């Protein structure tokens, strides 16, 4: 909670220092009454400016003895005690000043300062309610106090009032989002949003908030109804297309779904999480409607610079898990064009090639990768495996023996290296080395079973 910063002037408002009284009889007959108050008061101000709070308080106490009904004395005492973090003394003096001069807000501000610093937010609320009568800006403070005291119903009501009168702010919207995580407040907010849409039909933000709330509570028909209303009122709205996209998919209308999707993906207004969800939904739709695969591939290009989620990679992994090797290869290759250093994805691509028995491709790509990443044993393994399948046994043996040196703490990979070396030396007719490597592979397999 950030409190409004309001600072008092030296004599704060109408508080005054009646230290010099003039009595006028005749033109030359002027009597000055000097009771020492003025000197004490300004001594206190001077000492406070030098942060000599004890001396300031001492001077003020002497001044209080002279003018005990002067509210400025108590206000200044409050400020000095507050600077010393003597909160009770500060509050008591501010309170006395406020009682003496109830039309002046600065003593209330002082009491509020004390409550704020001591985090006594419940005690601060009635003070701020009084301050609002002086200055409406304090309603922002009251919103924060309601949030801190978990009076969310009052906070939501006040947020909606301020939004309607002055427009939304980031801080209030964050508060509102936090409140609406609790379902019990959502019903009232839906009515509020419907009312706002009726009053302000050209304000896109109310439609968006309501569409989101309906979607979160699985009220898709109502979300669509609001999206369609938004499209009628604001035909250029990108947000209307989010729900219309879902509507078109449900109606198996791929052409209009693609149009809506492309509008959304080009929009800078719409959150990337919503775009990712739409892409996943279109992926499922495309599986059953393969004629839209070109549209799907085009859609992926919108995410090329997405730093949060590597979309083409994730789609490749999806197809990989389904053993759809052609599509997995397509999306891995798409992703790796700009991400060659992603070793895990390179391995997935090599394995997908292997599943397709594309050994010429495996041999070439794995050999190139072993040159780029000379300490990564997996690339030597795939190069050796592919050359074995191509009957290039000598090359396979050389590559595998080179790569085996880089295998560390990976028993499964070491086993596979030894199996492929056994295969290579079988092809070369070297029975001794064949037996050596197959025996080592058997030994490693037994260890893994323990």
PDB file of N, CA and C in Angstrom, residues 354-404:
ATOM      1  N   UNK A 354      16.064 -41.742 -37.249  1.00  0.00           N
ATOM      2  CA  UNK A 354      16.399 -43.162 -37.062  1.00  0.00           C
ATOM      3  C   UNK A 354      15.147 -44.023 -37.129  1.00  0.00           C
ATOM      4  N   UNK A 355      14.067 -43.547 -36.483  1.00  0.00           N
ATOM      5  CA  UNK A 355      12.800 -44.295 -36.517  1.00  0.00           C
ATOM      6  C   UNK A 355      12.277 -44.419 -37.942  1.00  0.00           C
ATOM      7  N   UNK A 356      12.637 -43.449 -38.789  1.00  0.00           N
ATOM      8  CA  UNK A 356      12.215 -43.482 -40.189  1.00  0.00           C
ATOM      9  C   UNK A 356      13.205 -44.234 -41.081  1.00  0.00           C
ATOM     10  N   UNK A 357      14.279 -44.745 -40.435  1.00  0.00           N
ATOM     11  CA  UNK A 357      15.355 -45.445 -41.164  1.00  0.00           C
ATOM     12  C   UNK A 357      16.021 -44.545 -42.198  1.00  0.00           C
ATOM     13  N   UNK A 358      16.056 -43.249 -41.898  1.00  0.00           N
ATOM     14  CA  UNK A 358      16.708 -42.294 -42.803  1.00  0.00           C
ATOM     15  C   UNK A 358      18.182 -42.194 -42.425  1.00  0.00           C
ATOM     16  N   UNK A 359      18.929 -43.304 -42.646  1.00  0.00           N
ATOM     17  CA  UNK A 359      20.287 -43.410 -42.101  1.00  0.00           C
ATOM     18  C   UNK A 359      21.303 -42.523 -42.821  1.00  0.00           C
ATOM     19  N   UNK A 360      21.067 -42.238 -44.081  1.00  0.00           N
ATOM     20  CA  UNK A 360      21.978 -41.320 -44.777  1.00  0.00           C
ATOM     21  C   UNK A 360      21.901 -39.933 -44.126  1.00  0.00           C
ATOM     22  N   UNK A 361      20.658 -39.496 -43.835  1.00  0.00           N
ATOM     23  CA  UNK A 361      20.470 -38.215 -43.158  1.00  0.00           C
ATOM     24  C   UNK A 361      21.064 -38.227 -41.746  1.00  0.00           C
ATOM     25  N   UNK A 362      20.832 -39.330 -41.031  1.00  0.00           N
ATOM     26  CA  UNK A 362      21.367 -39.447 -39.666  1.00  0.00           C
ATOM     27  C   UNK A 362      22.895 -39.356 -39.687  1.00  0.00           C
ATOM     28  N   UNK A 363      23.509 -40.119 -40.597  1.00  0.00           N
ATOM     29  CA  UNK A 363      24.982 -40.148 -40.666  1.00  0.00           C
ATOM     30  C   UNK A 363      25.540 -38.763 -40.945  1.00  0.00           C
ATOM     31  N   UNK A 364      24.941 -38.067 -41.921  1.00  0.00           N
ATOM     32  CA  UNK A 364      25.439 -36.746 -42.296  1.00  0.00           C
ATOM     33  C   UNK A 364      25.249 -35.729 -41.162  1.00  0.00           C
ATOM     34  N   UNK A 365      24.016 -35.709 -40.636  1.00  0.00           N
ATOM     35  CA  UNK A 365      23.710 -34.700 -39.615  1.00  0.00           C
ATOM     36  C   UNK A 365      24.494 -34.967 -38.331  1.00  0.00           C
ATOM     37  N   UNK A 366      24.570 -36.234 -37.901  1.00  0.00           N
ATOM     38  CA  UNK A 366      25.280 -36.565 -36.663  1.00  0.00           C
ATOM     39  C   UNK A 366      26.773 -36.258 -36.787  1.00  0.00           C
ATOM     40  N   UNK A 367      27.344 -36.524 -37.980  1.00  0.00           N
ATOM     41  CA  UNK A 367      28.766 -36.227 -38.189  1.00  0.00           C
ATOM     42  C   UNK A 367      29.016 -34.718 -38.110  1.00  0.00           C
ATOM     43  N   UNK A 368      28.126 -33.934 -38.722  1.00  0.00           N
ATOM     44  CA  UNK A 368      28.260 -32.471 -38.662  1.00  0.00           C
ATOM     45  C   UNK A 368      28.147 -31.975 -37.215  1.00  0.00           C
ATOM     46  N   UNK A 369      27.200 -32.544 -36.476  1.00  0.00           N
ATOM     47  CA  UNK A 369      26.989 -32.110 -35.087  1.00  0.00           C
ATOM     48  C   UNK A 369      28.164 -32.494 -34.193  1.00  0.00           C
ATOM     49  N   UNK A 370      28.793 -33.634 -34.481  1.00  0.00           N
ATOM     50  CA  UNK A 370      29.955 -34.032 -33.663  1.00  0.00           C
ATOM     51  C   UNK A 370      31.135 -33.091 -33.901  1.00  0.00           C
ATOM     52  N   UNK A 371      31.147 -32.456 -35.071  1.00  0.00           N
ATOM     53  CA  UNK A 371      32.177 -31.452 -35.334  1.00  0.00           C
ATOM     54  C   UNK A 371      31.857 -30.143 -34.594  1.00  0.00           C
ATOM     55  N   UNK A 372      30.570 -29.798 -34.555  1.00  0.00           N
ATOM     56  CA  UNK A 372      30.155 -28.576 -33.871  1.00  0.00           C
ATOM     57  C   UNK A 372      30.237 -28.706 -32.351  1.00  0.00           C
ATOM     58  N   UNK A 373      29.899 -29.891 -31.862  1.00  0.00           N
ATOM     59  CA  UNK A 373      29.876 -30.142 -30.414  1.00  0.00           C
ATOM     60  C   UNK A 373      30.738 -31.367 -30.108  1.00  0.00           C
ATOM     61  N   UNK A 374      32.055 -31.214 -30.152  1.00  0.00           N
ATOM     62  CA  UNK A 374      32.970 -32.372 -30.094  1.00  0.00           C
ATOM     63  C   UNK A 374      32.969 -33.133 -28.774  1.00  0.00           C
ATOM     64  N   UNK A 375      32.364 -32.584 -27.715  1.00  0.00           N
ATOM     65  CA  UNK A 375      32.354 -33.307 -26.434  1.00  0.00           C
ATOM     66  C   UNK A 375      30.998 -33.952 -26.141  1.00  0.00           C
ATOM     67  N   UNK A 376      30.080 -33.903 -27.100  1.00  0.00           N
ATOM     68  CA  UNK A 376      28.752 -34.492 -26.891  1.00  0.00           C
ATOM     69  C   UNK A 376      28.704 -35.900 -27.470  1.00  0.00           C
ATOM     70  N   UNK A 377      28.764 -36.940 -26.617  1.00  0.00           N
ATOM     71  CA  UNK A 377      28.890 -38.320 -27.118  1.00  0.00           C
ATOM     72  C   UNK A 377      27.684 -38.808 -27.916  1.00  0.00           C
ATOM     73  N   UNK A 378      26.486 -38.236 -27.656  1.00  0.00           N
ATOM     74  CA  UNK A 378      25.288 -38.719 -28.352  1.00  0.00           C
ATOM     75  C   UNK A 378      25.413 -38.590 -29.867  1.00  0.00           C
ATOM     76  N   UNK A 379      26.082 -37.534 -30.324  1.00  0.00           N
ATOM     77  CA  UNK A 379      26.196 -37.348 -31.771  1.00  0.00           C
ATOM     78  C   UNK A 379      27.130 -38.385 -32.393  1.00  0.00           C
ATOM     79  N   UNK A 380      28.175 -38.786 -31.681  1.00  0.00           N
ATOM     80  CA  UNK A 380      29.053 -39.869 -32.165  1.00  0.00           C
ATOM     81  C   UNK A 380      28.264 -41.186 -32.230  1.00  0.00           C
ATOM     82  N   UNK A 381      27.413 -41.387 -31.229  1.00  0.00           N
ATOM     83  CA  UNK A 381      26.626 -42.622 -31.200  1.00  0.00           C
ATOM     84  C   UNK A 381      25.730 -42.727 -32.433  1.00  0.00           C
ATOM     85  N   UNK A 382      24.982 -41.641 -32.742  1.00  0.00           N
ATOM     86  CA  UNK A 382      24.085 -41.698 -33.895  1.00  0.00           C
ATOM     87  C   UNK A 382      24.871 -41.828 -35.205  1.00  0.00           C
ATOM     88  N   UNK A 383      26.016 -41.163 -35.268  1.00  0.00           N
ATOM     89  CA  UNK A 383      26.839 -41.287 -36.479  1.00  0.00           C
ATOM     90  C   UNK A 383      27.315 -42.723 -36.647  1.00  0.00           C
ATOM     91  N   UNK A 384      27.732 -43.367 -35.524  1.00  0.00           N
ATOM     92  CA  UNK A 384      28.181 -44.770 -35.583  1.00  0.00           C
ATOM     93  C   UNK A 384      27.054 -45.701 -35.955  1.00  0.00           C
ATOM     94  N   UNK A 385      25.896 -45.505 -35.332  1.00  0.00           N
ATOM     95  CA  UNK A 385      24.732 -46.354 -35.623  1.00  0.00           C
ATOM     96  C   UNK A 385      24.356 -46.262 -37.097  1.00  0.00           C
ATOM     97  N   UNK A 386      24.276 -45.036 -37.617  1.00  0.00           N
ATOM     98  CA  UNK A 386      23.868 -44.854 -39.014  1.00  0.00           C
ATOM     99  C   UNK A 386      24.869 -45.487 -39.967  1.00  0.00           C
ATOM    100  N   UNK A 387      26.175 -45.324 -39.696  1.00  0.00           N
ATOM    101  CA  UNK A 387      27.189 -45.922 -40.579  1.00  0.00           C
ATOM    102  C   UNK A 387      27.163 -47.437 -40.509  1.00  0.00           C
ATOM    103  N   UNK A 388      26.845 -47.990 -39.365  1.00  0.00           N
ATOM    104  CA  UNK A 388      26.656 -49.450 -39.291  1.00  0.00           C
ATOM    105  C   UNK A 388      25.520 -49.891 -40.203  1.00  0.00           C
ATOM    106  N   UNK A 389      24.399 -49.148 -40.148  1.00  0.00           N
ATOM    107  CA  UNK A 389      23.253 -49.515 -40.979  1.00  0.00           C
ATOM    108  C   UNK A 389      23.560 -49.364 -42.473  1.00  0.00           C
ATOM    109  N   UNK A 390      24.491 -48.435 -42.775  1.00  0.00           N
ATOM    110  CA  UNK A 390      24.890 -48.229 -44.172  1.00  0.00           C
ATOM    111  C   UNK A 390      26.065 -49.131 -44.574  1.00  0.00           C
ATOM    112  N   UNK A 391      26.476 -50.011 -43.626  1.00  0.00           N
ATOM    113  CA  UNK A 391      27.569 -50.970 -43.826  1.00  0.00           C
ATOM    114  C   UNK A 391      28.939 -50.300 -43.985  1.00  0.00           C
ATOM    115  N   UNK A 392      29.033 -49.065 -43.478  1.00  0.00           N
ATOM    116  CA  UNK A 392      30.334 -48.381 -43.436  1.00  0.00           C
ATOM    117  C   UNK A 392      30.995 -48.717 -42.092  1.00  0.00           C
ATOM    118  N   UNK A 393      31.374 -50.008 -41.923  1.00  0.00           N
ATOM    119  CA  UNK A 393      31.749 -50.504 -40.608  1.00  0.00           C
ATOM    120  C   UNK A 393      33.029 -49.873 -40.073  1.00  0.00           C
ATOM    121  N   UNK A 394      33.992 -49.643 -40.938  1.00  0.00           N
ATOM    122  CA  UNK A 394      35.253 -49.062 -40.474  1.00  0.00           C
ATOM    123  C   UNK A 394      35.020 -47.648 -39.945  1.00  0.00           C
ATOM    124  N   UNK A 395      34.242 -46.860 -40.709  1.00  0.00           N
ATOM    125  CA  UNK A 395      33.946 -45.497 -40.277  1.00  0.00           C
ATOM    126  C   UNK A 395      33.142 -45.511 -38.980  1.00  0.00           C
ATOM    127  N   UNK A 396      32.211 -46.446 -38.878  1.00  0.00           N
ATOM    128  CA  UNK A 396      31.393 -46.559 -37.673  1.00  0.00           C
ATOM    129  C   UNK A 396      32.273 -46.849 -36.463  1.00  0.00           C
ATOM    130  N   UNK A 397      33.213 -47.810 -36.598  1.00  0.00           N
ATOM    131  CA  UNK A 397      34.085 -48.185 -35.477  1.00  0.00           C
ATOM    132  C   UNK A 397      34.959 -47.006 -35.041  1.00  0.00           C
ATOM    133  N   UNK A 398      35.503 -46.287 -36.019  1.00  0.00           N
ATOM    134  CA  UNK A 398      36.367 -45.134 -35.693  1.00  0.00           C
ATOM    135  C   UNK A 398      35.587 -44.058 -34.935  1.00  0.00           C
ATOM    136  N   UNK A 399      34.396 -43.746 -35.426  1.00  0.00           N
ATOM    137  CA  UNK A 399      33.579 -42.699 -34.788  1.00  0.00           C
ATOM    138  C   UNK A 399      33.172 -43.115 -33.377  1.00  0.00           C
ATOM    139  N   UNK A 400      32.713 -44.359 -33.229  1.00  0.00           N
ATOM    140  CA  UNK A 400      32.236 -44.834 -31.931  1.00  0.00           C
ATOM    141  C   UNK A 400      33.363 -44.882 -30.891  1.00  0.00           C
ATOM    142  N   UNK A 401      34.552 -45.329 -31.316  1.00  0.00           N
ATOM    143  CA  UNK A 401      35.674 -45.375 -30.370  1.00  0.00           C
ATOM    144  C   UNK A 401      36.102 -43.972 -29.953  1.00  0.00           C
ATOM    145  N   UNK A 402      35.996 -43.012 -30.869  1.00  0.00           N
ATOM    146  CA  UNK A 402      36.305 -41.618 -30.516  1.00  0.00           C
ATOM    147  C   UNK A 402      35.279 -41.065 -29.521  1.00  0.00           C
ATOM    148  N   UNK A 403      34.019 -41.363 -29.767  1.00  0.00           N
ATOM    149  CA  UNK A 403      32.954 -40.814 -28.918  1.00  0.00           C
ATOM    150  C   UNK A 403      32.873 -41.457 -27.554  1.00  0.00           C
ATOM    151  N   UNK A 404      33.291 -42.728 -27.450  1.00  0.00           N
ATOM    152  CA  UNK A 404      33.196 -43.451 -26.179  1.00  0.00           C
ATOM    153  C   UNK A 404      33.990 -42.757 -25.076  1.00  0.00           C
TER     154      UNK A 404
END
